[in-house]
Each structure stands twice: as structure tokens, then as C-alpha cells.
Coordinates of C-alpha atoms in Angstrom, one line a residue:
M1424 CA 10.6 28.0 1.3
G1425 CA 7.4 26.7 -0.4
S1426 CA 9.3 23.9 -2.2
T1427 CA 11.4 22.8 0.8
I1428 CA 11.8 19.0 1.2
V1429 CA 11.5 18.2 4.9
L1430 CA 13.1 15.1 6.5
G1431 CA 11.3 13.9 9.6
I1432 CA 12.9 11.6 12.2
E1433 CA 11.0 9.7 14.8
S1434 CA 12.6 7.7 17.6
S1435 CA 10.4 8.1 20.7
C1436 CA 9.8 4.4 21.4
D1437 CA 10.5 1.2 19.6
E1438 CA 10.2 2.3 16.0
T1439 CA 12.9 4.2 14.1
G1440 CA 11.2 6.2 11.3
A1441 CA 12.3 8.6 8.6
G1442 CA 10.0 10.4 6.1
L1443 CA 10.2 13.0 3.5
V1444 CA 7.4 15.5 2.8
R1445 CA 7.1 18.5 0.5
E1446 CA 4.1 20.8 0.4
G1447 CA 1.8 18.3 2.1
R1448 CA 2.8 15.4 -0.1
L1449 CA 4.6 12.3 1.2
L1450 CA 7.6 11.5 -1.0
G1451 CA 8.9 8.4 0.8
H1452 CA 9.4 6.9 4.2
A1453 CA 10.9 3.9 6.0
I1454 CA 10.5 2.3 9.4
A1455 CA 12.6 -0.2 11.4
S1456 CA 11.1 -1.8 14.5
S1457 CA 12.7 -3.4 17.5
M1458 CA 9.3 -4.9 18.6
D1459 CA 10.5 -8.5 18.2
E1460 CA 13.3 -7.9 20.7
H1461 CA 10.9 -6.3 23.2
A1462 CA 8.4 -9.1 22.8
L1463 CA 10.8 -11.4 24.7
Y1464 CA 10.2 -9.3 27.8
G1465 CA 6.5 -8.6 27.3
G1466 CA 6.9 -4.9 26.8
V1467 CA 9.3 -2.1 25.7
V1468 CA 12.7 -2.1 27.3
P1469 CA 14.2 1.4 27.1
E1470 CA 17.8 0.4 26.8
I1471 CA 17.1 -2.1 24.0
A1472 CA 15.0 0.6 22.2
A1473 CA 17.8 3.2 22.4
R1474 CA 20.4 0.7 21.1
A1475 CA 18.2 -0.4 18.3
H1476 CA 17.8 3.3 17.2
V1477 CA 21.5 3.7 17.1
H1478 CA 21.8 0.8 14.7
A1479 CA 18.8 1.6 12.6
L1480 CA 18.8 5.4 12.2
R1481 CA 21.3 5.8 9.3
P1482 CA 19.9 2.8 7.2
V1483 CA 16.3 4.0 7.7
V1484 CA 17.1 7.6 6.5
R1485 CA 18.9 6.0 3.5
R1486 CA 15.9 3.8 2.7
A1487 CA 13.5 6.7 2.9
L1488 CA 15.7 8.7 0.6
D1489 CA 16.0 5.8 -1.8
N1490 CA 12.2 5.3 -1.8
A1491 CA 11.7 9.0 -2.7
G1492 CA 14.4 9.0 -5.3
L1493 CA 16.3 11.7 -3.4
T1494 CA 19.7 12.3 -1.9
L1495 CA 20.8 14.0 1.3
S1496 CA 21.6 17.2 -0.6
D1497 CA 17.9 17.5 -1.6
I1498 CA 16.8 18.0 2.1
G1499 CA 15.9 21.6 2.9
A1500 CA 14.9 21.2 6.6
V1501 CA 15.0 18.5 9.3
A1502 CA 12.2 17.9 11.8
V1503 CA 12.7 15.5 14.8
T1504 CA 10.6 14.2 17.7
T1505 CA 11.8 15.9 20.9
G1506 CA 9.1 14.5 23.2
P1507 CA 7.4 12.9 24.8
G1508 CA 9.0 9.5 24.8
L1509 CA 11.8 7.4 26.2
S1510 CA 14.7 9.6 27.1
G1511 CA 17.5 7.5 25.5
A1512 CA 15.5 6.8 22.4
L1513 CA 14.7 10.5 21.9
Q1514 CA 18.4 11.4 22.4
V1515 CA 19.4 9.1 19.5
G1516 CA 17.0 10.6 17.0
L1517 CA 17.8 14.2 18.1
A1518 CA 21.6 13.6 17.8
G1519 CA 21.1 12.2 14.3
A1520 CA 18.8 15.1 13.3
K1521 CA 21.2 17.7 14.6
G1522 CA 24.1 16.1 12.7
I1523 CA 22.2 16.1 9.4
A1524 CA 20.9 19.7 9.9
Y1525 CA 24.4 20.9 10.8
A1526 CA 26.1 19.1 7.9
L1527 CA 23.6 20.4 5.3
E1528 CA 23.3 23.8 7.0
V1529 CA 19.5 23.6 6.9
P1530 CA 16.8 24.6 9.6
L1531 CA 16.0 22.2 12.4
Y1532 CA 12.6 21.9 14.0
G1533 CA 11.6 20.1 17.2
V1534 CA 8.2 18.4 17.0
H1535 CA 5.8 17.1 19.6
H1536 CA 5.2 13.4 19.0
L1537 CA 1.4 13.6 19.4
A1538 CA 1.1 16.6 17.0
G1539 CA 2.9 14.3 14.5
H1540 CA 0.1 11.8 14.8
V1541 CA -2.5 14.5 14.1
A1542 CA -0.5 15.7 11.1
A1543 CA -0.2 12.2 9.7
D1544 CA -3.8 12.4 8.4
T1545 CA -2.8 15.4 6.1
L1546 CA -0.6 13.0 4.1
E1547 CA -3.7 10.9 3.2
H1548 CA -6.6 13.3 3.2
G1549 CA -5.1 16.8 2.7
P1550 CA -5.3 19.8 5.0
L1551 CA -7.1 19.5 8.3
P1552 CA -10.6 21.0 8.5
N1553 CA -10.5 24.0 10.8
P1554 CA -11.5 23.1 13.5
S1555 CA -11.3 19.4 13.9
V1556 CA -11.6 17.0 16.9
A1557 CA -8.7 14.6 17.1
L1558 CA -8.9 11.3 19.0
I1559 CA -5.3 10.0 19.6
V1560 CA -5.2 6.4 20.7
S1561 CA -1.9 4.7 21.2
G1562 CA 0.1 2.5 23.6
G1563 CA 0.9 5.4 25.9
H1564 CA -1.7 8.1 25.1
T1565 CA -5.4 8.5 24.8
S1566 CA -6.4 12.1 24.1
L1567 CA -9.3 14.0 22.8
L1568 CA -8.2 17.3 21.2
L1569 CA -9.7 20.4 19.5
V1570 CA -7.4 21.3 16.7
R1571 CA -7.4 24.4 14.5
D1572 CA -4.3 25.5 12.5
L1573 CA -1.8 22.9 13.7
A1574 CA 1.2 25.1 13.0
R1575 CA -0.1 28.4 14.3
N1576 CA -2.7 27.8 17.0
P1577 CA -2.5 26.1 20.4
I1578 CA -4.1 22.7 20.7
E1579 CA -7.0 22.5 23.2
H1580 CA -7.3 19.4 25.3
L1581 CA -10.9 18.2 25.8
G1582 CA -9.8 15.0 27.6
D1583 CA -6.7 12.9 28.3
T1584 CA -5.6 9.7 29.9
L1585 CA -5.8 9.6 33.7
D1586 CA -4.0 6.3 34.1
D1587 CA -3.8 3.4 31.6
A1588 CA -4.1 4.4 27.9
A1589 CA -6.2 2.2 25.6
G1590 CA -3.2 0.5 24.0
E1591 CA -1.7 -0.1 27.4
C1592 CA -4.9 -1.7 28.5
F1593 CA -4.8 -4.0 25.5
D1594 CA -1.2 -5.0 26.1
K1595 CA -1.8 -5.8 29.8
V1596 CA -5.0 -7.7 29.3
A1597 CA -3.5 -9.6 26.4
R1598 CA -0.7 -10.8 28.7
I1599 CA -3.3 -11.9 31.3
F1600 CA -5.2 -13.8 28.6
G1601 CA -2.0 -15.5 27.4
L1602 CA -1.9 -13.6 24.1
P1603 CA 1.4 -12.3 22.6
Y1604 CA 2.8 -8.8 22.7
P1605 CA 1.9 -6.4 21.2
G1606 CA -1.5 -6.9 22.8
G1607 CA -3.6 -4.7 20.4
P1608 CA -3.3 -6.7 17.3
A1609 CA -3.6 -10.0 19.3
I1610 CA -6.8 -8.8 21.0
D1611 CA -8.2 -7.8 17.6
R1612 CA -7.4 -11.2 16.0
A1613 CA -8.9 -13.1 18.9
A1614 CA -12.0 -10.9 19.1
R1615 CA -13.0 -12.0 15.5
E1616 CA -13.9 -15.4 16.9
G1617 CA -15.6 -14.1 20.1
D1618 CA -18.9 -12.7 21.3
P1619 CA -18.6 -9.0 22.2
R1620 CA -21.7 -9.4 24.5
A1621 CA -20.3 -12.3 26.4
V1622 CA -18.9 -10.3 29.3
A1623 CA -20.4 -7.1 30.7
F1624 CA -17.2 -5.1 31.1
P1625 CA -17.6 -1.6 32.5
R1626 CA -17.5 1.7 30.5
P1627 CA -15.2 4.0 32.5
L1628 CA -15.9 7.7 33.1
P1629 CA -19.1 7.8 31.0
R1630 CA -19.8 11.5 31.8
S1631 CA -16.3 12.9 31.2
Y1632 CA -14.1 13.4 28.1
N1633 CA -11.1 12.0 30.1
F1634 CA -10.1 8.4 29.8
S1635 CA -9.3 5.8 32.4
F1636 CA -8.7 2.2 31.4
A1637 CA -7.0 0.9 34.6
G1638 CA -10.3 -0.2 36.0
L1639 CA -11.3 -2.0 32.8
K1640 CA -7.9 -3.8 32.9
T1641 CA -8.6 -4.9 36.5
A1642 CA -12.2 -6.0 35.6
A1643 CA -10.7 -8.2 32.8
A1644 CA -8.1 -9.7 35.2
R1645 CA -10.8 -10.5 37.8
W1646 CA -13.0 -12.1 35.1
A1647 CA -10.1 -14.2 33.9
E1648 CA -9.3 -15.3 37.5
A1649 CA -13.0 -16.3 38.0
Q1650 CA -12.7 -18.8 35.1
A1651 CA -9.9 -20.7 36.8
G1652 CA -10.5 -24.5 36.4
R1653 CA -13.1 -24.0 33.7
G1654 CA -10.9 -23.0 30.8
L1655 CA -10.6 -19.3 29.8
P1656 CA -12.8 -18.3 26.8
V1657 CA -10.2 -16.0 25.4
N1658 CA -12.0 -15.1 22.3
D1659 CA -15.1 -14.0 24.2
G1660 CA -13.0 -12.0 26.7
A1661 CA -11.1 -10.3 23.9
A1662 CA -14.2 -9.4 22.0
S1663 CA -15.9 -8.0 25.1
L1664 CA -12.9 -6.0 26.1
Q1665 CA -12.4 -4.6 22.6
E1666 CA -16.1 -3.7 22.5
A1667 CA -15.9 -1.8 25.8
V1668 CA -12.8 0.2 24.6
A1669 CA -14.3 0.9 21.2
D1670 CA -17.6 2.0 22.8
V1671 CA -15.9 4.4 25.2
L1672 CA -13.5 5.9 22.6
T1673 CA -16.1 6.5 19.8
R1674 CA -18.9 7.6 22.1
K1675 CA -16.8 10.4 23.7
A1676 CA -15.3 11.5 20.4
V1677 CA -18.6 11.8 18.6
A1678 CA -20.1 13.6 21.6
A1679 CA -17.2 16.1 21.6
C1680 CA -17.8 16.8 17.9
I1681 CA -21.5 17.5 18.5
E1682 CA -20.9 19.7 21.6
H1683 CA -18.3 21.8 19.9
G1684 CA -20.1 22.0 16.5
V1685 CA -17.2 20.3 14.7
G1686 CA -17.9 18.4 11.5
A1687 CA -14.7 16.3 11.2
L1688 CA -13.2 13.7 13.5
L1689 CA -9.6 12.5 13.1
M1690 CA -8.8 9.1 14.6
I1691 CA -5.1 8.5 14.8
G1692 CA -2.4 6.6 16.7
G1693 CA -1.5 2.9 16.7
V1694 CA -4.7 1.7 18.3
A1695 CA -6.7 3.5 15.5
A1696 CA -5.7 0.5 13.4
N1697 CA -8.1 -1.7 15.5
S1698 CA -10.8 -3.0 13.2
R1699 CA -13.7 -2.7 15.7
I1700 CA -12.7 0.8 16.8
R1701 CA -12.7 1.8 13.1
S1702 CA -16.0 0.2 12.2
L1703 CA -17.8 1.6 15.3
A1704 CA -16.4 5.1 14.7
K1705 CA -17.6 4.9 11.1
E1706 CA -21.0 3.8 12.1
R1707 CA -21.5 6.5 14.7
C1708 CA -20.0 9.3 12.6
Q1709 CA -22.3 8.5 9.7
A1710 CA -25.3 8.5 12.1
A1711 CA -24.2 12.0 13.4
G1712 CA -23.3 13.5 10.0
I1713 CA -19.6 13.8 10.9
E1714 CA -16.8 13.2 8.5
L1715 CA -14.4 10.5 9.8
R1716 CA -10.8 10.8 8.8
V1717 CA -8.5 7.8 9.6
P1718 CA -5.0 7.5 8.0
P1719 CA -4.0 4.1 6.6
P1720 CA -2.5 1.7 9.2
S1721 CA 1.0 2.4 8.0
L1722 CA 0.6 6.0 9.1
C1723 CA -1.2 5.2 12.3
T1724 CA 1.8 3.7 14.1
D1725 CA 4.9 5.8 15.0
N1726 CA 6.7 6.9 11.8
G1727 CA 8.9 9.6 10.4
A1728 CA 6.4 10.7 7.8
M1729 CA 4.2 12.2 10.5
I1730 CA 7.1 14.2 11.9
A1731 CA 8.0 15.4 8.5
A1732 CA 4.4 16.4 7.9
V1733 CA 4.6 18.7 11.0
G1734 CA 7.9 20.1 9.9
D1735 CA 6.4 20.8 6.5
L1736 CA 3.5 22.7 8.1
L1737 CA 6.0 24.7 10.2
V1738 CA 8.2 25.6 7.2
R1739 CA 5.2 26.7 5.2
A1740 CA 3.9 28.8 8.2
H1741 CA 7.4 30.5 8.4
T1742 CA 7.8 29.3 12.0
E1743 CA 11.1 30.1 13.6
P1744 CA 13.3 27.0 13.5
A1745 CA 15.1 25.7 16.6
S1746 CA 18.8 26.2 17.4
L1747 CA 21.3 23.4 17.8
D1748 CA 20.8 23.8 21.6
L1749 CA 17.5 21.9 21.0
S1750 CA 17.0 19.3 23.7
I1751 CA 14.4 16.6 24.5
D1752 CA 11.5 16.7 26.9
P1753 CA 10.4 13.1 27.7
S1754 CA 7.2 14.1 29.4
A1755 CA 6.3 17.1 27.3
P1756 CA 2.7 18.3 27.4
L1757 CA 0.9 18.8 24.1
E1758 CA 0.3 22.5 23.6
N1759 CA 1.7 23.3 20.2
A1760 CA 3.1 21.3 17.3
A1761 CA 6.5 22.8 17.6
L1762 CA 8.4 21.6 20.7
H1763 CA 11.7 23.4 21.2
P1764 CA 13.0 22.8 24.7
V1765 CA 16.6 24.1 25.2
T1766 CA 19.2 22.7 27.5
T1767 CA 20.2 24.9 30.4
G1768 CA 23.8 24.7 31.6
A1769 CA 27.0 23.8 29.9
V1770 CA 26.1 20.4 28.6
A1771 CA 23.8 20.2 25.5
A1772 CA 21.4 17.4 24.7

């Protein structure tokens, strides 16, 4: 079991990903994105995402195998995202994973999407310090977690999104500012030419580890409305919004590390690619004597490598695999890395 090559499949939203991992080492991965199709509508359209996964899954698995110099017969286990995510998108990935596992007669593992983001860091920096604080920042999630052994121990939630996640806030405000989708990269680019002190945007929930960015989004919208007739200083607005988000995220994450006596902070998820969030996290971690671990941008966004990384940990921990009755859970809470919901009734997922 120790030399098992794990194929990971990710299809929870608008990226189809496949990755191959063995004993903590990334052998190869590939991603196909339907983002350009969604950009026409200003956000992800579930039906378009599901259809794109149908077309992309087989070629993406093939590219990942080619990148690793492997064939299907080399795969010893399959891991797949079973939640949370878009129902139709998850179904496509699960169907593909079941087919491969069944054909190869290898174990199948259901994986929680957010646990995948945590495990992505192991592919760049090695095993996770035990314990670690993980800050997950993405389009739909902002969570602060206390992580021990990812494959064996429950994950403790220190704080979670109460309404809009950080990435969702960026997307919505970018649209208000007339910037393109996805909003995170557009805000980041515009902020480089702006003054982060130009607008005194609020810092939500300063005395809690939970996150709420709906009010910040509203404040940005009202500020933009107040500029009517005078020209909207987009760069200043973007820089000020980005500073507010970065301040909230990094301040809470460092405070959680200090309170729990943890010496390592993992920052993961698509929004972790934001340049200001990264630089402020580095600055504050250095000041507090905390090790900051951030995967490269290619492993921050949704990808199959992170799912394979969880599968690899589960295989090496001798975790019981799932059965072919494995189903999806689009709103699954994060409690453990393995996510093995099973369909009840006569119809399987």
C-alpha cells in the first residue's frame, strides 16, 4: 500500500482537475477550466459547469497521466471530491471516478473539497505540522481551522463564513466597479495602481473568528454610488477593499495561532493567490514568529492534485475505502478529510 499511486479527480465547480500522487509526491496533474464560458454571465452557471466537466474529464485524466509518464494501469487507488459543490458538477466527477475504480478494481475514496485545499500544501512543503491553523479563502468558503492529523483526526472549526465569503465579496464588488469576472484577480490588478488608505472600509466582526463580508460588499457598493457623476476611482476602491479583506483575514489567522499555541499557518484556496493577502500574512507571521505555508498559485485554485493528496494520506493511514454506493453531498460540513455519503434507496448516485 505504501507505493500506491492515487488518482485524484476534482469537479466541484468550474474546474475539472486530475492529479496523481504517491507517498506525498506530486507526479503530474492537469486542469481544464470553463471560466471563460461563465464570464459571459458574470458568475458560475451550474448547468454549463456540469456539461463542461462531461467534455473535459477524460482528456484531463489523460493529460495528467501523460504529464506523469504513467498509464491507467499504474493507478492503485482513486480519490474524488464528493462535496461540497455544485450537484451536477460533483455527479460528473463521481461517475468518472467510479468507472475508473471499477474497471481497474482499485479502492475508491470520497474526499471533502476543503480538506483537499488543506492537503495541497503537503505537495509543496511536506507533511503538515501537528497541529496547524489553516485559513481557507476561496470563492465560496472562508474558514479558520485547527488541523492535526488530516487523515486520522477530526478537523476543528475556529471560524467560518456567515454570509459572503472573501472571494464572493471580490466577485460582487468587481462587478459593481465594472471590472471583469473573476473578480479576485481583477481587484488585485486594479489595486496595484490605487491607494489602500483612500477609502475607510469597515473591518467586519473584529472580535470573532467567524467571517462576514456581506457588509463590506454593501459598503463598497454605497461608496461607488456616492461617486456618481464624479467618476469612479476604481483603483483606489479596489486597493481599499483588498486591504480591508487582507487585514481581516490575516489578523484573525495570526490571532488564532497565538491563542492556540500553534507555530504554523497554512493559507490555502483560490483567494490565497491574492498578492496583498500573501504579503500581509508574511509580514504578520514573521512579526509573531509563525511559519507561513502557502502553496504555489497553481495548487491554490481547485485542482485534482489536492484531492489525490488527501487520497494518498488516506491510503497510507489504511483508511477504509468507500463502496461503489458512494454518493455526493453538495452541502457537506467539514469534519473529516474522508467524505463517504451513501445513497439511500434504490437509485445510486
